[in-house]
Every structure is written in structure tokens, then in C-alpha cells.
Short mmCIF file of C-alpha atoms and ligand atoms in Angstrom, two decimals:
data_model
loop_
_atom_site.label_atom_id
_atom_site.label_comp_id
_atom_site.label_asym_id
_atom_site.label_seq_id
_atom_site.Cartn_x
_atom_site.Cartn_y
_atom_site.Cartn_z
CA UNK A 1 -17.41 -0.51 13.91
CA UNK A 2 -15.11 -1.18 10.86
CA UNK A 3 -11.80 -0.40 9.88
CA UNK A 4 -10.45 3.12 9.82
CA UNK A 5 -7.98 3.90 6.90
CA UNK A 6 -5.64 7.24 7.40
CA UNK A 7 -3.76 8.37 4.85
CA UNK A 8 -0.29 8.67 6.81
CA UNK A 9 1.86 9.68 3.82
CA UNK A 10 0.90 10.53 0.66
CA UNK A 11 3.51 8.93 -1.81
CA UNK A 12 5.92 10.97 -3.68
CA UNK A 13 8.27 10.19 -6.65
CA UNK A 14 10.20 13.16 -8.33
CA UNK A 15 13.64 12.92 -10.38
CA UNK A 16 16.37 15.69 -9.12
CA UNK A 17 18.35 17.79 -11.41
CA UNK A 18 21.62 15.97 -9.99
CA UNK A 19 20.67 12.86 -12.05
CA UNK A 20 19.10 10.87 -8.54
CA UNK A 21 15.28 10.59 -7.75
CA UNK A 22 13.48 11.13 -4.79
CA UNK A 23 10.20 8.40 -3.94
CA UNK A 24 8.77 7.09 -1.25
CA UNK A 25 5.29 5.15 -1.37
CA UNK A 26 1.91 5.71 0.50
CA UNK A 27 1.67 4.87 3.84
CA UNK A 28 -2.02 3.97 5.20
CA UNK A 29 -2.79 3.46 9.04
CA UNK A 30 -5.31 1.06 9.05
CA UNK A 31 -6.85 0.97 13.17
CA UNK A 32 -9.44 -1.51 13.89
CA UNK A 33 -10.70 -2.92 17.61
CA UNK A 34 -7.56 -0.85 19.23
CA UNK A 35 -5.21 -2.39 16.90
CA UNK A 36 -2.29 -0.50 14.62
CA UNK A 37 -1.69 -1.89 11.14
CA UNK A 38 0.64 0.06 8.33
CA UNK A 39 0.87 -0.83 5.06
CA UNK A 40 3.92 -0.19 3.26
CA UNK A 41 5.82 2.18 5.95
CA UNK A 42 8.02 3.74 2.98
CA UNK A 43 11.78 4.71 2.92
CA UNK A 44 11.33 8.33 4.65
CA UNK A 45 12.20 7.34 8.51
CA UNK A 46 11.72 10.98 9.75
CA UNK A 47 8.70 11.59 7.78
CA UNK A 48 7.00 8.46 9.13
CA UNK A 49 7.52 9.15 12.75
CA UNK A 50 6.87 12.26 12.68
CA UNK A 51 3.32 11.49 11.13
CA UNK A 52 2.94 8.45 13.66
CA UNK A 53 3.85 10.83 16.26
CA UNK A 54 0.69 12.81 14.99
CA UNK A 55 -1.08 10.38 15.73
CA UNK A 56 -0.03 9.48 19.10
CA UNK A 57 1.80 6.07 18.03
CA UNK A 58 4.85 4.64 19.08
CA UNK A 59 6.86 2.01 17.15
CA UNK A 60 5.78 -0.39 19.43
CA UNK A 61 2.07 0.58 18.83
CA UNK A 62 1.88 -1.03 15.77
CA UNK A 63 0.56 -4.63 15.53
CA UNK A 64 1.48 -5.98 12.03
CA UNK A 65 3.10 -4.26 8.70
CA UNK A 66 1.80 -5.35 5.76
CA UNK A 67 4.22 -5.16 2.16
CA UNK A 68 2.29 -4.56 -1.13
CA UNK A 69 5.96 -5.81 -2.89
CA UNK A 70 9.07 -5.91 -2.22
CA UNK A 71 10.51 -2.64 -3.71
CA UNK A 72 12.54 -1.17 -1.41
CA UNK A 73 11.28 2.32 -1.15
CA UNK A 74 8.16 0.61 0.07
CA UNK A 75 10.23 -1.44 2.19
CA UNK A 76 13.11 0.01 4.34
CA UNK A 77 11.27 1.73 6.69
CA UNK A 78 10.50 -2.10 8.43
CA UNK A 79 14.07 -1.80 10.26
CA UNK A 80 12.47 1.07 12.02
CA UNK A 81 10.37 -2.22 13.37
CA UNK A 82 12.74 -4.77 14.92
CA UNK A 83 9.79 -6.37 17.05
CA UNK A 84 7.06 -5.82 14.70
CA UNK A 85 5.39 -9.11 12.93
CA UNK A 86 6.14 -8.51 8.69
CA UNK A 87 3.66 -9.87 6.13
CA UNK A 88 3.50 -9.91 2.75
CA UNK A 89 0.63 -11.11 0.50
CA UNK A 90 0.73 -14.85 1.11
CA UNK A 91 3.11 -15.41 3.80
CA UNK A 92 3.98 -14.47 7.63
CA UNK A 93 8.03 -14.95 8.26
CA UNK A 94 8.91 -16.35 11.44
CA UNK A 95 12.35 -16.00 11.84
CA UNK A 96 12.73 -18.74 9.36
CA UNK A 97 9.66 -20.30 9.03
CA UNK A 98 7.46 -19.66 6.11
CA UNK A 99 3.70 -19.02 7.59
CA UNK A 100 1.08 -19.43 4.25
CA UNK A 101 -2.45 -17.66 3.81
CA UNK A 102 -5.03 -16.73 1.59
CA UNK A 103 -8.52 -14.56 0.78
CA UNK A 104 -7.39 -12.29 3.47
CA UNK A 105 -4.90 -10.38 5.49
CA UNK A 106 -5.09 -11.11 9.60
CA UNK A 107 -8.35 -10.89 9.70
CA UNK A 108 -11.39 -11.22 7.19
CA UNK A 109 -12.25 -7.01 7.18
CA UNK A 110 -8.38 -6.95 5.31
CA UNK A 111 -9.60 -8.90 2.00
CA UNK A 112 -6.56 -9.62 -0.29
CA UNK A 113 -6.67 -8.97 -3.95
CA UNK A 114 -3.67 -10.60 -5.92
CA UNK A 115 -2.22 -7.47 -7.93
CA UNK A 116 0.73 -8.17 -10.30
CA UNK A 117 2.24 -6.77 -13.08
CA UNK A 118 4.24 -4.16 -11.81
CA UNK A 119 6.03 -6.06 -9.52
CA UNK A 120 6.20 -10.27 -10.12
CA UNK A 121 4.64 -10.80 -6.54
CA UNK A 122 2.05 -7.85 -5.61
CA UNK A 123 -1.51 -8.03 -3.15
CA UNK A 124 -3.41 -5.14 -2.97
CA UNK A 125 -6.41 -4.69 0.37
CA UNK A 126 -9.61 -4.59 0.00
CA UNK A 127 -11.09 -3.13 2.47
CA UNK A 128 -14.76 -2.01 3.99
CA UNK A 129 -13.74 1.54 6.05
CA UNK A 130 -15.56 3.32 8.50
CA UNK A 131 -14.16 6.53 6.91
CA UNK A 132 -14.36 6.12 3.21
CA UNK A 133 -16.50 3.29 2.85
CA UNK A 134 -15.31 0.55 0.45
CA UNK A 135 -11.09 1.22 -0.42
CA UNK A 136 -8.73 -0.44 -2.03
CA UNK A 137 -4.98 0.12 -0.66
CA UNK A 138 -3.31 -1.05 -4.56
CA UNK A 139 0.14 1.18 -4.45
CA UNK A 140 2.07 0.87 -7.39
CA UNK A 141 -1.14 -1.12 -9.20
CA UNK A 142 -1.28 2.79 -9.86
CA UNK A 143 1.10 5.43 -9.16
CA UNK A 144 2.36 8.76 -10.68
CA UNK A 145 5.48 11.01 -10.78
CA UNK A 146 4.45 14.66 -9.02
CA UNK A 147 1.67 16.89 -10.73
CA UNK A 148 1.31 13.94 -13.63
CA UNK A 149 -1.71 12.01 -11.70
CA UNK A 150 -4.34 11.26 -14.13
CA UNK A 151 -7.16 9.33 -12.65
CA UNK A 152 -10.55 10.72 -14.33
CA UNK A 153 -11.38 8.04 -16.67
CA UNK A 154 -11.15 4.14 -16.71
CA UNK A 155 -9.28 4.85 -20.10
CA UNK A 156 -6.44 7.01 -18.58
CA UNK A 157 -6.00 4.78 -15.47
CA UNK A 158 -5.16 1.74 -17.75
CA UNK A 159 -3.42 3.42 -20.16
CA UNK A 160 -0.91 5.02 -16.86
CA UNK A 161 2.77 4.45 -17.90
CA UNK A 162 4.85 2.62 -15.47
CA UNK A 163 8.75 2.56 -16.34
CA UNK A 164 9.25 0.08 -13.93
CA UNK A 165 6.53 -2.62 -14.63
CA UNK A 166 7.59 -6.29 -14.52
CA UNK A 167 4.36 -7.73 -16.83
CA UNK A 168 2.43 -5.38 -19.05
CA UNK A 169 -0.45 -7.99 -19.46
CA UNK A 170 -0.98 -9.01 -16.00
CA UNK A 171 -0.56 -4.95 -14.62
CA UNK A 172 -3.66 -4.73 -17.14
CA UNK A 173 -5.52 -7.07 -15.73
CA UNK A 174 -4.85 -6.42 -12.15
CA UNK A 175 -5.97 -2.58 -13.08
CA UNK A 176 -9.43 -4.06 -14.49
CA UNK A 177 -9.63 -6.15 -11.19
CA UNK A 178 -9.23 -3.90 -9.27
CA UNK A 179 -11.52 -0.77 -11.17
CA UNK A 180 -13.98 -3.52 -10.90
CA UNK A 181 -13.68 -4.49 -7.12
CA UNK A 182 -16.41 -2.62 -6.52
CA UNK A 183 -13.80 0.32 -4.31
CA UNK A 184 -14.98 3.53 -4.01
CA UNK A 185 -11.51 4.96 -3.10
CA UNK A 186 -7.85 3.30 -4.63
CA UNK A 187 -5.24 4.27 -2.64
CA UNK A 188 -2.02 4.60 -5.35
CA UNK A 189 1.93 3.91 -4.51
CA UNK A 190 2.56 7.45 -5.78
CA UNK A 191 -0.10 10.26 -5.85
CA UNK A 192 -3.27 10.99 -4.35
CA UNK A 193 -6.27 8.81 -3.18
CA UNK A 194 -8.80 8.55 -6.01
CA UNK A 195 -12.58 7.99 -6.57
CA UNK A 196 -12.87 5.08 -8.74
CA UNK A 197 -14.85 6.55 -11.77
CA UNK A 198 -16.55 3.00 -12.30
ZN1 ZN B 1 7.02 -0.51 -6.81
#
């Protein structure tokens, strides 16, 4: 068996006629040999266990949490997590000790793919499924305010604005990478899961 990705929340990002916005990220369950990984588990705390719940999972269910980067409506939601190992890209904190890796996440199935460009330090997973086959979990690599997801063409995927990008250049190049990983699926920060049209 490999991996099996769920979509737990499909990230949202809308601004409110008061002036504030509302956003939180994609949330993927990734289960593999009994074993509960999330990646990015968000800033909506009722949403999230709620959908857990759905799925029969407890906060102590959950192995390992994985951060694409460290904005923080991908990010709160870890305090929901007091006893849950954090990751990001390259590095495992414990307590204060800095733990380094590379090529992959835990285990070789969760294949890292350095991403940045829209934030200074970004991974995105690559990732064999038994589900969807061959997906890539990039988040804000790609992402989209409500109803303006454009994903069709390589063209309009690289040309996607993003008001909040650190690097234009290297976002570019971690789009190619990634449109050229070989994924099937790309799972965005914001928006729907996509077929990769290359
Ligand atoms: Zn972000």
C-alpha cells in the first residue's frame, strides 16, 4: 500500500466588506501504515476538528505536522497540538534542539521539493498516493482568492498573481519545478486540487 492523501480542508481566502480578510490554507491528511500526518493544520480550530472528527481522529491521533512556511494562517492551528512532533522543510525542533534533513519528509514515500518564492523558506511534498496517484501538496506555490482559481493552462498557473510573494524569480521557478515534477494532482494553499495540465 502507499500513502493516502485526504483533502481535510479546502483553503479559503476572501476579503470582508469591514476592511479584514478571512483565509485559512489547505489541510491534507496524509495516512500511511496506521500513521496520521497533517500538513499545514490552518488557523480555523473548529473547522479542523470538526473535519478530524469526520474522520474518527483525535488530537492525539496524529503522528507528525508538517509546515509548508511559516505564515501564520498555515500555522496557528499547531497549539491545538501541544504533544505533537512539528517539522518544517529541513528541520525537526526539539524543544531547543535543531534536528536537520533532506530529500525527504519522515520517511522516503514524503519526497521534499524545495518551493520558494512566495515565502523565503517554503518545501512542498511529493508524494506517490494510493488515491490520486502521483500529488504534489505545494500550498501557496499556488493559491487563489474565492471563485478566481485559474489552473487550465501552464501559462495561467505561472502567470497567478500573488500579493504576498517574497521573490518573484524564485516563485517562477519553483512553479516550473513543480509543473514539471511529474504530479498528476497539486494541491494549492488556497483553492481547489488541480490536474496538472503538463
Ligand atoms: Zn503563505
Amino acid at each position: 500500500m502507499k500513502p493516502t492523501l485526504t483533502i481535510l480542508i479546502e483553503g479559503y481566502a476572501h476579503p470582508n466588506e469591514d476592511g479584514s480578510y478571512t483565509a485559512s490554507p489547505t489541510t491534507s491528511l496524509l495516512r500511511f501504515n496506521g500513521k496520521n500526518y497533517i500538513i499545514d493544520p490552518g488557523c480555523n480550530e473548529k473547522l479542523l476538528l470538526e473535519k478530524m472528527a469526520e474522520y474518527s481522529l483525535k488530537v492525539e491521533d496524529i503522528t507528525a505536522i508538517f509546515l509548508t512556511h511559516y505564515h501564520l494562517d498555515h500555522v496557528l492551528n499547531i497549539r491545538l497540538f501541544p504533544s505533537t512532533p512539528i517539522y518544517d522543510g529541513n528541520m525537526q525542533w526539539d524543544q531547543d534542539k535543531e534536528i536537520f534533513y533532506t530529500d525527504y519528509w519522515l520517511i522516503p514515500e514524503f519526497k521534499l521539493l524545495a518551493t520558494p518564492g512566495h515565502a523565503g523558506e517554503q518545501f512542498s511534498l511529493l508524494i506517490d498516493t494510493e488515491n490520486l496517484g502521483l500529488a504534489c501538496i505545494v500550498q501557496d506555490v499556488f493559491w487563489w482568492e474565492d471563485g478566481k482559481q485559474t489552473s487550465n493552462t501552464v501559462e495561467e498557473l505561472l502567470a497567478s498573481k500573488d500579493p504576498f510573494m517574497s521573490d518573484h524569480a524564485a516563485l517562477l521557478e519553483s512553479r516550473k519545478k513543480v509543473l514539471e515534477s511529474g504530479a498528476k494532482w497539486i494541491i494549492p494553499g488556497h483553492g481547489k486540487l488541480f490536474k496538472n495540465p503538463l
